[in-house]
mmCIF file of C-alpha atoms and ligand atoms in Angstrom:
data_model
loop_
_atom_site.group_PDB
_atom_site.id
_atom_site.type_symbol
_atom_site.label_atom_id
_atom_site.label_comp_id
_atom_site.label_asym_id
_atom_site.label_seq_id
_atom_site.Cartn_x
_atom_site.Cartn_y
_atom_site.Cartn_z
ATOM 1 C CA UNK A 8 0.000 0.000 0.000
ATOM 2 C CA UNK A 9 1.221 3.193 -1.036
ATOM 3 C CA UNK A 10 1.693 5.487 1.728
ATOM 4 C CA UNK A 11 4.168 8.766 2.647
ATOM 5 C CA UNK A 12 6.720 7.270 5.286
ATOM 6 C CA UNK A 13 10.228 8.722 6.814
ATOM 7 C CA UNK A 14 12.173 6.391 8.258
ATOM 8 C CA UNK A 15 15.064 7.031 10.552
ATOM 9 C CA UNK A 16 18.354 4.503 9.756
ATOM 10 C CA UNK A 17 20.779 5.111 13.030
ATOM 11 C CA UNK A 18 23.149 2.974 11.629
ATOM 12 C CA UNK A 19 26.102 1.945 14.422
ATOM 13 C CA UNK A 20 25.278 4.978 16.007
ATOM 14 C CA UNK A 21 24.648 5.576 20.125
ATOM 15 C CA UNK A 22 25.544 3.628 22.676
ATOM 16 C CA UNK A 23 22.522 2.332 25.145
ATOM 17 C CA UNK A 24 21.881 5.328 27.181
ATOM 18 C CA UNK A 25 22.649 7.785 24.029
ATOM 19 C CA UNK A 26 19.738 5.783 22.121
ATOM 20 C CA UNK A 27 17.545 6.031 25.376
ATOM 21 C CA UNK A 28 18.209 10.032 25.041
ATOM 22 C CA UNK A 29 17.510 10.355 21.116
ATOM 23 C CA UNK A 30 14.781 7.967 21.319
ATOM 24 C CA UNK A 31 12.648 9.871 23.812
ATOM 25 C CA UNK A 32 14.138 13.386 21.992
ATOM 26 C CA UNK A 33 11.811 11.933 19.094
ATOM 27 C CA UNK A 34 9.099 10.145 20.282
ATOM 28 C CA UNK A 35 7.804 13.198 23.246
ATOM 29 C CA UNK A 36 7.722 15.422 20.418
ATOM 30 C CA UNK A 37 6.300 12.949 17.735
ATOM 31 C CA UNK A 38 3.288 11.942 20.080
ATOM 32 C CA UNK A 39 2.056 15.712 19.893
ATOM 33 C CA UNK A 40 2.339 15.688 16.074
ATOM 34 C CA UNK A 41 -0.805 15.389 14.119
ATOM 35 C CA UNK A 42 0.907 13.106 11.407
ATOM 36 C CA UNK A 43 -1.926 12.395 9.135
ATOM 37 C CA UNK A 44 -1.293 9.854 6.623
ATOM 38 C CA UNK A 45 2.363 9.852 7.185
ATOM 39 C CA UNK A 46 4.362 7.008 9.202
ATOM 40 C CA UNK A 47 7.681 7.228 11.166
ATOM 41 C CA UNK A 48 10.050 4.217 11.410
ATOM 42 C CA UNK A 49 13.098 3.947 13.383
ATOM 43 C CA UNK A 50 15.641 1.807 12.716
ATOM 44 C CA UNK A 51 18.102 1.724 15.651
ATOM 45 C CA UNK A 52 20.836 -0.843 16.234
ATOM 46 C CA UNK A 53 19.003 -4.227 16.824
ATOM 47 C CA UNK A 54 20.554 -4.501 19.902
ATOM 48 C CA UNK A 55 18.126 -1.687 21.718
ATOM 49 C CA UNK A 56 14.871 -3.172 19.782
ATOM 50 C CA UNK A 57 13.193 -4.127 22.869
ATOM 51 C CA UNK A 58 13.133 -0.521 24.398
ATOM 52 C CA UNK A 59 11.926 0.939 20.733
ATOM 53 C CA UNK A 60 9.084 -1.534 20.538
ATOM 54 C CA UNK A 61 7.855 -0.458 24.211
ATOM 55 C CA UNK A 62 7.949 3.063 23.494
ATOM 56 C CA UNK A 63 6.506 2.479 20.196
ATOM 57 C CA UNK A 64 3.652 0.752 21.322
ATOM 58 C CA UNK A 65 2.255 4.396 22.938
ATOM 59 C CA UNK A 66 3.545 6.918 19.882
ATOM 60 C CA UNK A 67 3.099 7.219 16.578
ATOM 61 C CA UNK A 68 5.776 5.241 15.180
ATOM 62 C CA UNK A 69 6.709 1.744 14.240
ATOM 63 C CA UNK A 70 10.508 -0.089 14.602
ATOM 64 C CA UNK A 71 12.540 -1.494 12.319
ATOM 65 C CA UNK A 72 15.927 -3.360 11.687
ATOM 66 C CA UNK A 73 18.929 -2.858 9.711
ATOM 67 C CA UNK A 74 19.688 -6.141 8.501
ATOM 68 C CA UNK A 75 18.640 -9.813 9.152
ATOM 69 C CA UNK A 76 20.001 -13.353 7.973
ATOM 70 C CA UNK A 77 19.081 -14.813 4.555
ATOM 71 C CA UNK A 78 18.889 -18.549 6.494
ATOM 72 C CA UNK A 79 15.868 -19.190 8.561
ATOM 73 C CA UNK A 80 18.016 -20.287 11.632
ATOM 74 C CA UNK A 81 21.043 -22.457 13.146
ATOM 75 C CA UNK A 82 24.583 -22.506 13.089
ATOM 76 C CA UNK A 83 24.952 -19.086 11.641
ATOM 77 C CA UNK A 84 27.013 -17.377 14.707
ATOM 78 C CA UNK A 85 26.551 -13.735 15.149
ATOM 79 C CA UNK A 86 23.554 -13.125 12.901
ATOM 80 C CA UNK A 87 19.815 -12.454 13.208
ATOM 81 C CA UNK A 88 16.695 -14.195 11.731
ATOM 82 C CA UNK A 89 14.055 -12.754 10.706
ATOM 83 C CA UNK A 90 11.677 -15.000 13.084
ATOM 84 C CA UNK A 91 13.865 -13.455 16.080
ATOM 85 C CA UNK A 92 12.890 -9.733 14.756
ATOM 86 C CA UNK A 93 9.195 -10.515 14.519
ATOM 87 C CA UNK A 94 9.240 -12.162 17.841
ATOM 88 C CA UNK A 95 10.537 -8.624 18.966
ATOM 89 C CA UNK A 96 7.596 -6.979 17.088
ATOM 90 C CA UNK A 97 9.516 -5.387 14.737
ATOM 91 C CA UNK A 98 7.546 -4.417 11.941
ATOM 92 C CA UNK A 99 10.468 -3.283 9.154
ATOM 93 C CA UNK A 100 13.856 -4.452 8.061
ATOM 94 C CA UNK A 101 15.974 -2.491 5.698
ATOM 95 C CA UNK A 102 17.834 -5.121 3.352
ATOM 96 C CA UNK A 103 20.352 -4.150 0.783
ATOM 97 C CA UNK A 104 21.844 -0.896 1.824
ATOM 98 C CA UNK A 105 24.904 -0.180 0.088
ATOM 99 C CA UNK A 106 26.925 -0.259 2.914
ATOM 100 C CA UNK A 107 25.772 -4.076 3.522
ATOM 101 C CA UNK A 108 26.216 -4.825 -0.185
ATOM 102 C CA UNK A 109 30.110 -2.918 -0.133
ATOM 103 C CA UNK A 110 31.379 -3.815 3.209
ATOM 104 C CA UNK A 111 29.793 -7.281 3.572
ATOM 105 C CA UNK A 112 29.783 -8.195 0.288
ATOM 106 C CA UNK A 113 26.326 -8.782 0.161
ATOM 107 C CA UNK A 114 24.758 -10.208 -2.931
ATOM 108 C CA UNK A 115 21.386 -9.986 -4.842
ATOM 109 C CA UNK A 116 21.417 -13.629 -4.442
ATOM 110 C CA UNK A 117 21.490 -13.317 -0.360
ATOM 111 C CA UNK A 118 19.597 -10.372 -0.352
ATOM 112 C CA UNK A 119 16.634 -11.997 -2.198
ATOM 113 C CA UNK A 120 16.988 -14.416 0.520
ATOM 114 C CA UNK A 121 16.378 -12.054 3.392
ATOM 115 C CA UNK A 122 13.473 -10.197 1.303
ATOM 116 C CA UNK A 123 12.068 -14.348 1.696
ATOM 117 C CA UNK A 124 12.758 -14.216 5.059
ATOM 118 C CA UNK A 125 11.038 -11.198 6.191
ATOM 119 C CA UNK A 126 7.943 -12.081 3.830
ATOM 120 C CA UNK A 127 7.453 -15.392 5.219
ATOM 121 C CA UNK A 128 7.613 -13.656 8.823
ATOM 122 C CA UNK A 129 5.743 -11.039 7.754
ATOM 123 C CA UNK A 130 8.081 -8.002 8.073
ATOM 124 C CA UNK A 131 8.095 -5.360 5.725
ATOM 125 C CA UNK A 132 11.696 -5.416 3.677
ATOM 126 C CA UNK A 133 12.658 -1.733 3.104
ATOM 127 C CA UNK A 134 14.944 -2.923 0.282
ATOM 128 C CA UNK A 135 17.330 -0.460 -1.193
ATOM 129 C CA UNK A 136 19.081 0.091 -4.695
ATOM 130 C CA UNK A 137 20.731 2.669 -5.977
ATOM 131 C CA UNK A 138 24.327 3.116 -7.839
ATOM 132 C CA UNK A 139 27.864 4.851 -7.150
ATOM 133 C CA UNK A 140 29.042 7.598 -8.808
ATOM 134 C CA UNK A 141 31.364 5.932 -11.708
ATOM 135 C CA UNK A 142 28.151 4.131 -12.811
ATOM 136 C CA UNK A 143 25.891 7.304 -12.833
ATOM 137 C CA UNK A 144 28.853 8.982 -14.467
ATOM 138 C CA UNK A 145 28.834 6.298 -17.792
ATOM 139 C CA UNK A 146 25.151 6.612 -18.069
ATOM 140 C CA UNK A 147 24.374 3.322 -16.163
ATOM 141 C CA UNK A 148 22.338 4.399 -13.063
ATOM 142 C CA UNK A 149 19.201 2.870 -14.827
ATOM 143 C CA UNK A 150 20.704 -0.561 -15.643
ATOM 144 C CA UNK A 151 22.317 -0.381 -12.547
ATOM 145 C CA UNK A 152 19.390 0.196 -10.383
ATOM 146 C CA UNK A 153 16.805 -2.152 -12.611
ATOM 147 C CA UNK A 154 19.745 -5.225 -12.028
ATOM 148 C CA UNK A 155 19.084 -4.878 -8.022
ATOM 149 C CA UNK A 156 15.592 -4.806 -8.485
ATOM 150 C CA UNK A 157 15.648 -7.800 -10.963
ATOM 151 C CA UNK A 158 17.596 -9.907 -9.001
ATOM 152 C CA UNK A 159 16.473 -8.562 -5.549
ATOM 153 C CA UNK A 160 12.505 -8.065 -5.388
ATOM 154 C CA UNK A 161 10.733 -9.170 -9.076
ATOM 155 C CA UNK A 162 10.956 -12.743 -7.969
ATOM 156 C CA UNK A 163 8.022 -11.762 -5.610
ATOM 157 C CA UNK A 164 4.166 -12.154 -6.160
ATOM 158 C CA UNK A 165 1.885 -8.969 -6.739
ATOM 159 C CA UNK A 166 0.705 -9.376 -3.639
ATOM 160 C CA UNK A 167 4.403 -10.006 -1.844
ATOM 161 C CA UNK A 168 5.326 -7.004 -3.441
ATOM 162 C CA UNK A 169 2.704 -4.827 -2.180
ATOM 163 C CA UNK A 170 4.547 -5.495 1.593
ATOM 164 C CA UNK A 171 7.624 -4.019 0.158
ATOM 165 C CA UNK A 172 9.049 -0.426 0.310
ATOM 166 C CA UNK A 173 11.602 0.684 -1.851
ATOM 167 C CA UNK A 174 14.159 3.162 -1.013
ATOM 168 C CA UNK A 175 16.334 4.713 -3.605
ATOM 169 C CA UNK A 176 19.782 5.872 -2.531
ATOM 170 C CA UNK A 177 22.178 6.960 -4.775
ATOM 171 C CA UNK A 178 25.493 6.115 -3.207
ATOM 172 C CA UNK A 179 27.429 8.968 -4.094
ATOM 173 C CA UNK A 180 24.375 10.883 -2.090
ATOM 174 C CA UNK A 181 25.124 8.947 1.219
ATOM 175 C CA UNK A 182 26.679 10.682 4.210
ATOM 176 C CA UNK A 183 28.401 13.123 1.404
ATOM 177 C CA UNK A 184 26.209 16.623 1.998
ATOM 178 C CA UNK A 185 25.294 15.861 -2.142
ATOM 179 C CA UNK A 186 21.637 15.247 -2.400
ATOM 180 C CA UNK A 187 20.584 14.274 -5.542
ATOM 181 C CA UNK A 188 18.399 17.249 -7.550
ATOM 182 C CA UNK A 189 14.720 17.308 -7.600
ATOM 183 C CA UNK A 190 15.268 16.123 -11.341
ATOM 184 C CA UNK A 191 17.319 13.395 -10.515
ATOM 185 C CA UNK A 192 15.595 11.755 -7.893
ATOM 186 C CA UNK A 193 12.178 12.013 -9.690
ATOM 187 C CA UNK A 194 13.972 10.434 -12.778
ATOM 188 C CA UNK A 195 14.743 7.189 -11.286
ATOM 189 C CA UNK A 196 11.313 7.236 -9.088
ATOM 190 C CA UNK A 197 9.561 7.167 -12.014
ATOM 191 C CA UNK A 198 11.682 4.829 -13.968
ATOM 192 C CA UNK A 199 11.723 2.208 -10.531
ATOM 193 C CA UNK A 200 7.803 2.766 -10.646
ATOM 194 C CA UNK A 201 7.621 2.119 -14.887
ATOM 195 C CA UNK A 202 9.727 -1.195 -14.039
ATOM 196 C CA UNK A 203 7.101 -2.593 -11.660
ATOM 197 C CA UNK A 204 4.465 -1.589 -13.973
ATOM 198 C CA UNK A 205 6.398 -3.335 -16.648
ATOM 199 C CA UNK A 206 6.583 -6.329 -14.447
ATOM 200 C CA UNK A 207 3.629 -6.639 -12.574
ATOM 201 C CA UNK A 208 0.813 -4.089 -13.671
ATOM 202 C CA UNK A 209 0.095 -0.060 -13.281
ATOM 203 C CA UNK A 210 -1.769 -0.674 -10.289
ATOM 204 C CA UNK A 211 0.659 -2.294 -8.315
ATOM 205 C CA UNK A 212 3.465 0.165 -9.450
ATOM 206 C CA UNK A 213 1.001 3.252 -8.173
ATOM 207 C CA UNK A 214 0.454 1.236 -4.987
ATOM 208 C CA UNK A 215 4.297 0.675 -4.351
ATOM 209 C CA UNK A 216 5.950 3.414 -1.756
ATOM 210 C CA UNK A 217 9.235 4.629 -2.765
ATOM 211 C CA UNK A 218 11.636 6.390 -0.801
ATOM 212 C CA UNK A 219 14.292 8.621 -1.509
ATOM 213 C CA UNK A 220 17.797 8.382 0.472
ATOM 214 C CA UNK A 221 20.997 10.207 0.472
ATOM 215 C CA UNK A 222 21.940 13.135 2.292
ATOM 216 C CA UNK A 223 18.058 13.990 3.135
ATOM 217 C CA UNK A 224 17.528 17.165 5.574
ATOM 218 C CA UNK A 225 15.130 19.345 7.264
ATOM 219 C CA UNK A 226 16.340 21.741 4.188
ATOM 220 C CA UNK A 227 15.685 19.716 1.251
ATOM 221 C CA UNK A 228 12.941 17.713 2.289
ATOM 222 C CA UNK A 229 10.011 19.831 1.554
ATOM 223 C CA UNK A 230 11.000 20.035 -2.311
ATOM 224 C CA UNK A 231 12.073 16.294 -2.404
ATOM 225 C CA UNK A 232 9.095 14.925 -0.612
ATOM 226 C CA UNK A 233 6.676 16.937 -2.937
ATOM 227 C CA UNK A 234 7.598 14.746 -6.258
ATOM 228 C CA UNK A 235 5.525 13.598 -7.922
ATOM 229 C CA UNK A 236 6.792 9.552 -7.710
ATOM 230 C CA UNK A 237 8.708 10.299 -4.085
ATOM 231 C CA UNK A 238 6.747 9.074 -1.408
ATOM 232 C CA UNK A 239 9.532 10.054 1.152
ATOM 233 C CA UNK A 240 12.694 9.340 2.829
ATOM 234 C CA UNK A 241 14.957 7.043 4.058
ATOM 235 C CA UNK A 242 17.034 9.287 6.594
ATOM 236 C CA UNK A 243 20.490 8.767 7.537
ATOM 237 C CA UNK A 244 22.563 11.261 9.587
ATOM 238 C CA UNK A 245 19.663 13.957 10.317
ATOM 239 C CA UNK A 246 17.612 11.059 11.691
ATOM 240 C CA UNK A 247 20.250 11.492 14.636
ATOM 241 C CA UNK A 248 19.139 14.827 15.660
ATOM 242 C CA UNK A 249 16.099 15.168 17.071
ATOM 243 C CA UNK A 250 14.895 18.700 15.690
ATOM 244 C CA UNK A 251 15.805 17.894 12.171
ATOM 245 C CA UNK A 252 14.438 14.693 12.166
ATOM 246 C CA UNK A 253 11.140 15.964 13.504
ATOM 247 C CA UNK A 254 11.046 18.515 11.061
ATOM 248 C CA UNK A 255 12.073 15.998 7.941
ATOM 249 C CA UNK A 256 8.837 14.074 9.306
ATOM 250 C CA UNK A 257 6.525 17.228 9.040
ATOM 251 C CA UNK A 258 7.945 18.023 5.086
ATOM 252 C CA UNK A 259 4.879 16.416 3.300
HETATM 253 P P1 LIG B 27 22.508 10.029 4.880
HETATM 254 O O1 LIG B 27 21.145 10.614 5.099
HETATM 255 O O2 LIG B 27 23.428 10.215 6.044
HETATM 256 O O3 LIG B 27 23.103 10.483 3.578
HETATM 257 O O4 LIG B 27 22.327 8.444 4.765
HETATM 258 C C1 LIG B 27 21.322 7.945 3.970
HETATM 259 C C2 LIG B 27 21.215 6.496 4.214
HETATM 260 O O5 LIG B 27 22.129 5.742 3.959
HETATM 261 C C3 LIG B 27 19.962 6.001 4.811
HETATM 262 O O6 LIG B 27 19.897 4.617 4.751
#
C-alpha cells in the first residue's frame, strides 16, 4: 500500500543510554504531532529493539531493523533471523543498503533471501538500490538500479510485493552533503515505478511506496518529498538529531 513514510536509519550509532536520550528526543515530540497519513520508522541498532518496541507501542511510530540473515536459523554465529525480529515486534527491516552490499559483500542472491525471510515472517523489507558515482557517471544508473531490483525483489508475487518499500539511494548521495536534484531523484522514481508496472501491472506500481535516500535534511525535504513519484525518505545522519528529524517528518 502506497503510503508517505520517513524512516530514521541510526546505523552503528549511540551507545545504550545515548539511544535512550535520542529515542525519547523523538518520540515526546512525535506523540504531539498530528501526522496524518504519514508514518515514522526507526531503525536503531538491533541490539536496543526491545526498548523501541515499548515506546513504540504508545507513539506514533513503528521499529525497524537494519539487517537480518538470509537462512531461517542455526549454526549461523553472530547473525539475526528474521523469526527473532518478529518475535521482537519489529515491523520493518531495511535489506540491501549499500553499505551491507560494499562492506559485507552482500549479494542480490542473499539479499533476495532475506526479502524471503522477512515475507514469510511477515516483516516489511525496506529494500534499497541505488548506484555509485562511476556508474551514474557512464550513463548506467538505470541498468544499474533495474539489475538490483531484478535480481532482488521481481521474484516476488503482486501481492508479496505490495509489503515491500523501496528506497532509492544513490550512493554517491550517502553521508556526502550531495543530495541528488529534484530532477534526478524524480527520474529514477519514475523509472523504478515504470519497471514494476512493466513487471507486474500499473496498479501495483502506483500502490508501491518509494523512498528517496541520500543526504536527506530538514532543508531539502520539503522540495524532495513533494515529487511527484517520491513518497519520502529514508534518513540517515539527520535522523540522529532530534529537531531535524522531527522537522524531515513534518515536510509532506
Ligand atoms: P545520509 O542521510 O546520512 O546520507 O544516509 C542515507 C542512508 O544511507 C539512509 O539509509
Amino acid at each position: 500500500m502506497r503510503r508517505n513514510i520517513v524512516a530514521g536509519n541510526w546505523k552503528m550509532n549511540r551507545t545504550f543510554e545515548e539511544a535512550d536520550d535520542l529515542l525519547f528526543a523523538i518520540a515526546d515530540p512525535l506523540q504531539k504531532l498530528d501526522l496524518g497519513n504519514t508514518e515514522v520508522i526507526l531503525c536503531p541498532p538491533v541490539l536496543y529493539a526491545e526498548m523501541f518496541t515499548d515506546v513504540a507501542l504508545e507513539n506514533n511510530f513503528s521499529v525497524g531493523a537494519q539487517n537480518c540473515s538470509n537462512h531461517e536459523s542455526g549454526a549461523y554465529t553472530g547473525e539475526i533471523s528474521a523469526a527473532m525480529l518478529k518475535s521482537m515486534d519489529i515491523e520493518y527491516c531495511i535489506v540491501g543498503h549499500s553499505e551491507r552490499r560494499k562492506y559485507f559483500n552482500e549479494n542480490s542472491e542473499m539479499l533476495a533471501g532475506k526479502v524471503n525471510q522477512l515475507l514469510d515472517n511477515e516483516i516489511s523489507p525496506l529494500f534499497c538500490c541505488g548506484e555509485v558515482l562511476e556508474e551514474r557517471e557512464a550513463g548506467k544508473h538505470f541498468e544499474v538500479v533495474g539489475q538490483q531490483l531484478f535480481e532482488g525483489l521481481f521474484h516476488l508475487s503482486a501481492d508479496e510485493l505490495d509489503n515491500v518499500i523501496i528506497a532509492y539511494e544513490p550512493v554517491w548521495a550517502i553521508g556526502t552533503g550531495k543530495t541528488a536534484t529534484p530532477a534526478q531523484a524524480q527520474e529514477m522514481h519514475a523509472f523504478i515505478r515504470s519497471l514494476i508496472a512493466k513487471k507486474y501491472d500499473q496498479e501495483i506500481a502506483d500502490d508501491t511506496t518509494i523512498l528517496y535516500g541520500g543526504s536527506c535534511n530538514a532543508k531539502n525535504a520539503k522540495e524532495l518529498f513533494a515529487l511527484k513519484d517520491v513518497d519520502g525518505g529514508l534518513i540517515g545522519g539527520a535522523s540522529l538529531q532530534a529537531d531535524d528529524f522531527l522537522k524531515i517528518v513534518q515536510s509532506f
